[in-house]
């Protein structure tokens, strides 16, 4: 069955960086667009990034554009999210999904928590 496991979260100071990973299994990873979303107390579920199956055409929400970068490794079946210049309002639980547009009904993993605080 489809399995998505996010990792790489943690506590970081404002201005710092983290790189999240999403290990995928149970489906043909290279055939699917993938996306990232985050769950925060203030905004709820926010779709923040997506990328086509071949790694091209990355999309970013305005809230993260210029600071986050999505990539993927279709050999290792891993989706990445490089997060730079982190801000306190980036704090939340980050999830990946095997579709372009992340919605509340998207199948997602347990998530990885990011806390940006001094």
Backbone as a ProteinNet text record, in pm:
[ID]
protein_1_A
[PRIMARY]
XXXXXXXXXXXXXXXXXXXXXXXXXXXXXXXXXXXXXXXXXXXXXXXXXXXXXXXXXXXXXXXXXXXXXXXXXXXXXXXXXXXXXXXXXXXXXXXXXXXXXXXXXXXXXXXXXXXXXX
[TERTIARY]
83.9	0	88	24.9	98.3	148.4	276.1	334.3	420.1	398.1	474.2	526.1	657.1	717.4	804.4	761	834.2	937	1047.2	1150.2	1230.6	1315.3	1404.1	1363.6	1249.6	1206.7	1288.6	1261.3	1332.8	1317.1	1399.4	1399.1	1511.8	1477.8	1577.6	1550.8	1655.4	1640	1591.1	1526.9	1486.7	1607.3	1586.1	1694.3	1768	1741.2	1808.6	1748.9	1802.5	1760.8	1734.5	1647.3	1622	1594.6	1624.1	1588	1501.2	1379.4	1285.1	1292.5	1262.7	1256.3	1122.1	1078.6	956	989.9	999.8	1029.9	899.2	891.8	767.6	783.4	676.6	675.6	532.5	518.4	386.1	321	389.6	338.8	458.5	431.4	540.4	567.9	664.3	694.4	718.6	795.8	836.6	719.4	603.5	485.4	392.1	425.1	331.5	390.7	312	345.3	339.5	415.8	419.7	404.8	361.2	339.5	374	389.1	410.7	301.4	263.2	171.3	213.8	163.1	192.5	64.6	61.5	-51.5	-3.4	-66.1	-25.8	-147.9	-126.1	-241.4	-315.2	-242.5	-304	-369.6	-307.9	-359.3	-422.4	-418.4	-471.2	-382.8	-443.5	-366.8	-336.1	-208.6	-164.8	-81.4	-126.1	-51.2	60.8	185	295.3	385.8	387.7	477.7	435.6	473	444.8	546	559.8	654.8	604	629	586.2	662.7	614.9	672.8	819.8	858.1	997.1	1085.5	1030.6	1108.9	1106.2	1033.5	1027.1	901.7	893.3	777.8	743.9	839.1	806.2	711.5	623.3	528.2	542.9	527.6	537.9	427.2	377.1	285.6	363.1	293.9	360.1	430.4	376.5	432.1	572.4	609.5	740.2	825.7	770.6	842.4	972.4	1079.6	1209.5	1288.4	1222.7	1290.5	1294.9	1196.1	1187.1	1214.4	1267.8	1296.6	1259.7	1178	1134.6	1212.4	1261.3	1330	1290.1	1329.9	1297.2	1404.8	1416.4	1509.3	1425	1406.1	1319.2	1386.6	1511.9	1578.8	1559.8	1578.5	1563	1419.3	1330.4	1189.9	1176.1	1244.2	1240.3	1209.1	1121	1087.9	1154.5	1207.9	1277.6	1212.7	1234.9	1198.3	1309.8	1387.7	1491.1	1427.2	1441.4	1378.4	1486.9	1496.4	1595.5	1526.1	1602.7	1550.1	1419	1420.2	1297.8	1252	1121	1056.1	969.9	937.3	851.3	717.4	660.6	531.3	545.3	666.6	686.1	669.2	655.3	641.8	513.3	521.9	405	447.9	350.4	377.6	370.7	475.7	489.5	459.1	377	333.6	362.3	378.7	387	268.6	238.3	128.7	165.7	107.2	138.7	38.7	28.7	-53.5	-9.2	-51.2	-8	-69	-200.4	-266.4	-300.5	-243	-264.5	-396.7	-487.7	-617.4	-637.1	-739.5	-764.6	-787.5	-828.3	-851.9	-730.4	-620.6	-499.9	-444.5	-398.8	-332.8	-195.3	-164.2	-38.4	22.1	150.5	218.9	195.4	265.6	247.6	298.8	385.5	437.8	563.5	629.5	747.8	733.9	760.9	735.2	854.7	825.2	925.6	889.6	986.1	966.3	1075	1031.4	1125.6	1111.4	1214.2	1207.8	1348	1360.1	1488.4	1490.4
-118.3	0	124.1	236	362.5	397.3	432.3	475.5	599.1	700	823.4	851.8	872.5	895.7	1020.3	1122.3	1248.2	1248.1	1318.1	1329.6	1456.8	1490.2	1604	1727.8	1722.9	1837.6	1854.2	1963.5	1988.5	2132.2	2170.9	2306.5	2385.7	2501.7	2584.2	2730.3	2810.4	2951.9	3026.5	3139.3	3220.6	3250.1	3239.9	3257.9	3130.7	3025.1	2897.9	2818	2698.3	2611.3	2470.1	2402.7	2260.6	2198.4	2069.4	1996.3	1877.6	1880.1	1772.5	1665.7	1543.3	1432	1362.4	1304.7	1224.4	1095.5	987.1	857.1	791.9	756.4	703.3	556.7	480.8	341	297.4	184.1	130.5	180.9	265.1	313.4	352.2	374.3	409.3	558.4	589.2	726.3	816.1	768.1	852.4	889.1	829.7	858.4	962.3	1010.4	1096.4	1231.6	1336.7	1464.4	1447.9	1529.8	1524.1	1664.3	1671.2	1801.9	1800.9	1921.9	1943.6	2037.2	2013.5	2102.4	2106.6	2206.3	2214.6	2245.8	2195.9	2218.5	2310.4	2428.3	2523.1	2566.3	2611	2653.3	2772.7	2860.1	2983.1	2966.8	2890	2878.5	2744.4	2650.7	2517.9	2447.6	2376.6	2303.7	2397.2	2418.3	2509.4	2432.6	2430	2369.5	2464.1	2419.6	2512.4	2483.9	2362.5	2334.4	2207.8	2201	2081.9	2072.4	1954.5	1934.1	1821.9	1834.7	1732.4	1602.2	1498	1364.9	1358.4	1441.4	1437.4	1540.4	1605.3	1700.9	1842.5	1864.4	1998.4	2071.8	2198.1	2281.9	2291.8	2327.3	2342.8	2459.8	2442.4	2547.3	2577	2705.8	2745.3	2843.5	2830.1	2930.5	3059.8	3170.5	3299.5	3306.2	3236.9	3243.8	3182.2	3097.5	3031.8	3057.6	3122.9	3145.1	3222.4	3174.7	3238	3187.5	3111.8	3059.4	2907	2842.7	2696.6	2646	2524.6	2461.2	2312.9	2269.8	2128.9	2054.4	1938	1851	1706.3	1618.3	1477.7	1390	1270.4	1170.3	1050.2	1034.2	928	791.6	785.8	656.7	608.4	699.8	665.5	676.5	731.3	751.7	843.5	954.9	1051.4	1189.9	1257.3	1396.4	1481.5	1595.9	1682.9	1821.3	1889.9	2030.5	2101.3	2179.5	2261.9	2391.4	2421.4	2538.9	2630.7	2748.7	2847.1	2970.4	3050.8	3174.9	3149.9	3051.3	3012.3	3120.3	3129.8	3229.4	3158.9	3224.9	3160.1	3111	3183.3	3138.5	3023	2974.3	2849.8	2727.3	2749	2637.9	2561.6	2429.6	2345.4	2203.3	2122.8	1984.7	1977.1	1926.7	1921.8	1781.6	1778.9	1652.2	1653	1533.9	1519.8	1436.5	1449.9	1373.6	1339.3	1231.5	1186.3	1242.2	1373.8	1441.7	1586.1	1654.4	1792.1	1885.2	1877.1	1968.7	1896.7	1942.6	1884.6	1936.5	1846	1883.8	1810.9	1849.1	1778.4	1628.4	1585.2	1443.2	1370.1	1442.5	1379.5	1278	1165.7	1067.7	1121.9	1122.5	1180	1094	1120.8	1048.4	1113.8	1065.6	1121	1262.7	1304.7	1439.8	1452	1565.6	1596.9	1738.9	1757.4	1887.2	1979.5	2102.1	2208.4	2317	2354.6	2462.7	2566.5	2687.8	2797.9	2894.5	2898.1	2978.7	3009.2	3126.7	3162.2	3124.7
0	0	0	-31.6	-36.7	102.8	107.3	234.1	208.6	289.9	283.9	424.2	434.2	565.1	558	627.8	629.8	742.3	720.8	823.2	799.5	896.5	882.1	959.9	1023.1	1101.8	1227.7	1298.7	1422.4	1466.5	1561.7	1616	1550.2	1498.3	1431.9	1466.5	1468	1496.4	1373.1	1392.4	1276.2	1187.9	1057.7	962.2	928.1	1000.2	977.1	863.5	845.6	735.4	784	711.8	732.3	595.9	584	462.2	502.1	455	482.8	373.5	412.2	318.3	330.6	220.5	218.6	144.9	217.7	157.8	114.8	-12.5	-68.8	-108.3	-90.2	-132.5	-159	-228.2	-254.3	-381	-456.8	-584.4	-670.8	-800	-891.3	-876.6	-793.4	-754.8	-875.1	-971.8	-1084.2	-1175	-1154.8	-1237.3	-1176.4	-1057.2	-985.5	-950.9	-972.8	-911.9	-761	-691.6	-545.7	-489	-367.1	-305.8	-158.2	-107.5	35.4	87.7	210.3	280.5	426	497.2	639.3	715.7	835.5	925.8	1035.8	1044.9	1147.2	1226.5	1350.8	1432	1372.8	1302.5	1253.2	1116.9	1027.6	890.5	859	952.7	922.7	822.8	727.3	626.7	510.4	485.4	379.6	277.7	154.4	43.2	6.9	13	-3.4	-123.1	-174.8	-285.7	-358.7	-486.3	-566.3	-678.6	-733.6	-843.4	-933.3	-1060.4	-1155.4	-1134.4	-1197.6	-1178.8	-1220.6	-1316.9	-1364.5	-1293.3	-1193.7	-1116.4	-1169.4	-1277.3	-1334.9	-1285.9	-1329.1	-1299.7	-1151.2	-1067.5	-926.5	-903.3	-807.1	-769.7	-621	-585.4	-445.9	-409.7	-289.5	-236.9	-213.9	-220.1	-200.2	-64.4	33.2	168.3	178.2	81.7	89.5	-34.4	-133.1	-258.6	-233.7	-294.5	-278	-159	-71.6	46.9	48.6	-10.9	-12.7	-153.9	-160.4	-288.9	-283.1	-379	-382.5	-490.4	-454.9	-549.4	-521.7	-611	-592.1	-652.3	-598.3	-650.4	-692.3	-822.3	-872.4	-875.6	-835	-818.1	-674.3	-580.5	-438.7	-390	-472.7	-434.7	-313.8	-319.4	-209.7	-264.3	-195.2	-222.6	-115.2	-155.7	-61.8	-59	53	64	139.4	66.7	128.3	174.5	301.9	360	416	360.6	403.7	459.8	533.2	590.5	664.7	749.4	819.4	915.5	928.3	1013	1116.8	1227.3	1328	1271.2	1175.9	1122.9	1022.5	1000.6	924.1	1014.3	1143	1236	1208.4	1217.1	1194.6	1165.4	1128.7	1090	938.2	878.3	732.9	680.9	576.4	515.7	366.3	309.3	164.5	116.3	-12.4	-73.2	-215.6	-267.1	-402.5	-503.9	-502.8	-601.3	-609.1	-712.1	-733	-628.9	-612.1	-520.8	-390.5	-285.5	-152.7	-98.9	-64.6	-8.8	124.8	199.8	326.8	308.9	191.7	169.8	114.9	93.4	39.5	138.2	82.8	168.7	205	331.5	374.9	483.3	509.5	614.6	748.5	850.3	985	999.4	907.4	912.3	995.8	978	1057.8	1109.2	1237.2	1300.9	1285.5	1245.4	1233.9	1334	1413.8	1509.9	1488.1	1456.9	1433.9	1550.8	1631.5	1753.4	1802.6	1862.9	1923.4	2070.8
[MASK]
++++++++++++++++++++++++++++++++++++++++++++++++++++++++++++++++++++++++++++++++++++++++++++++++++++++++++++++++++++++

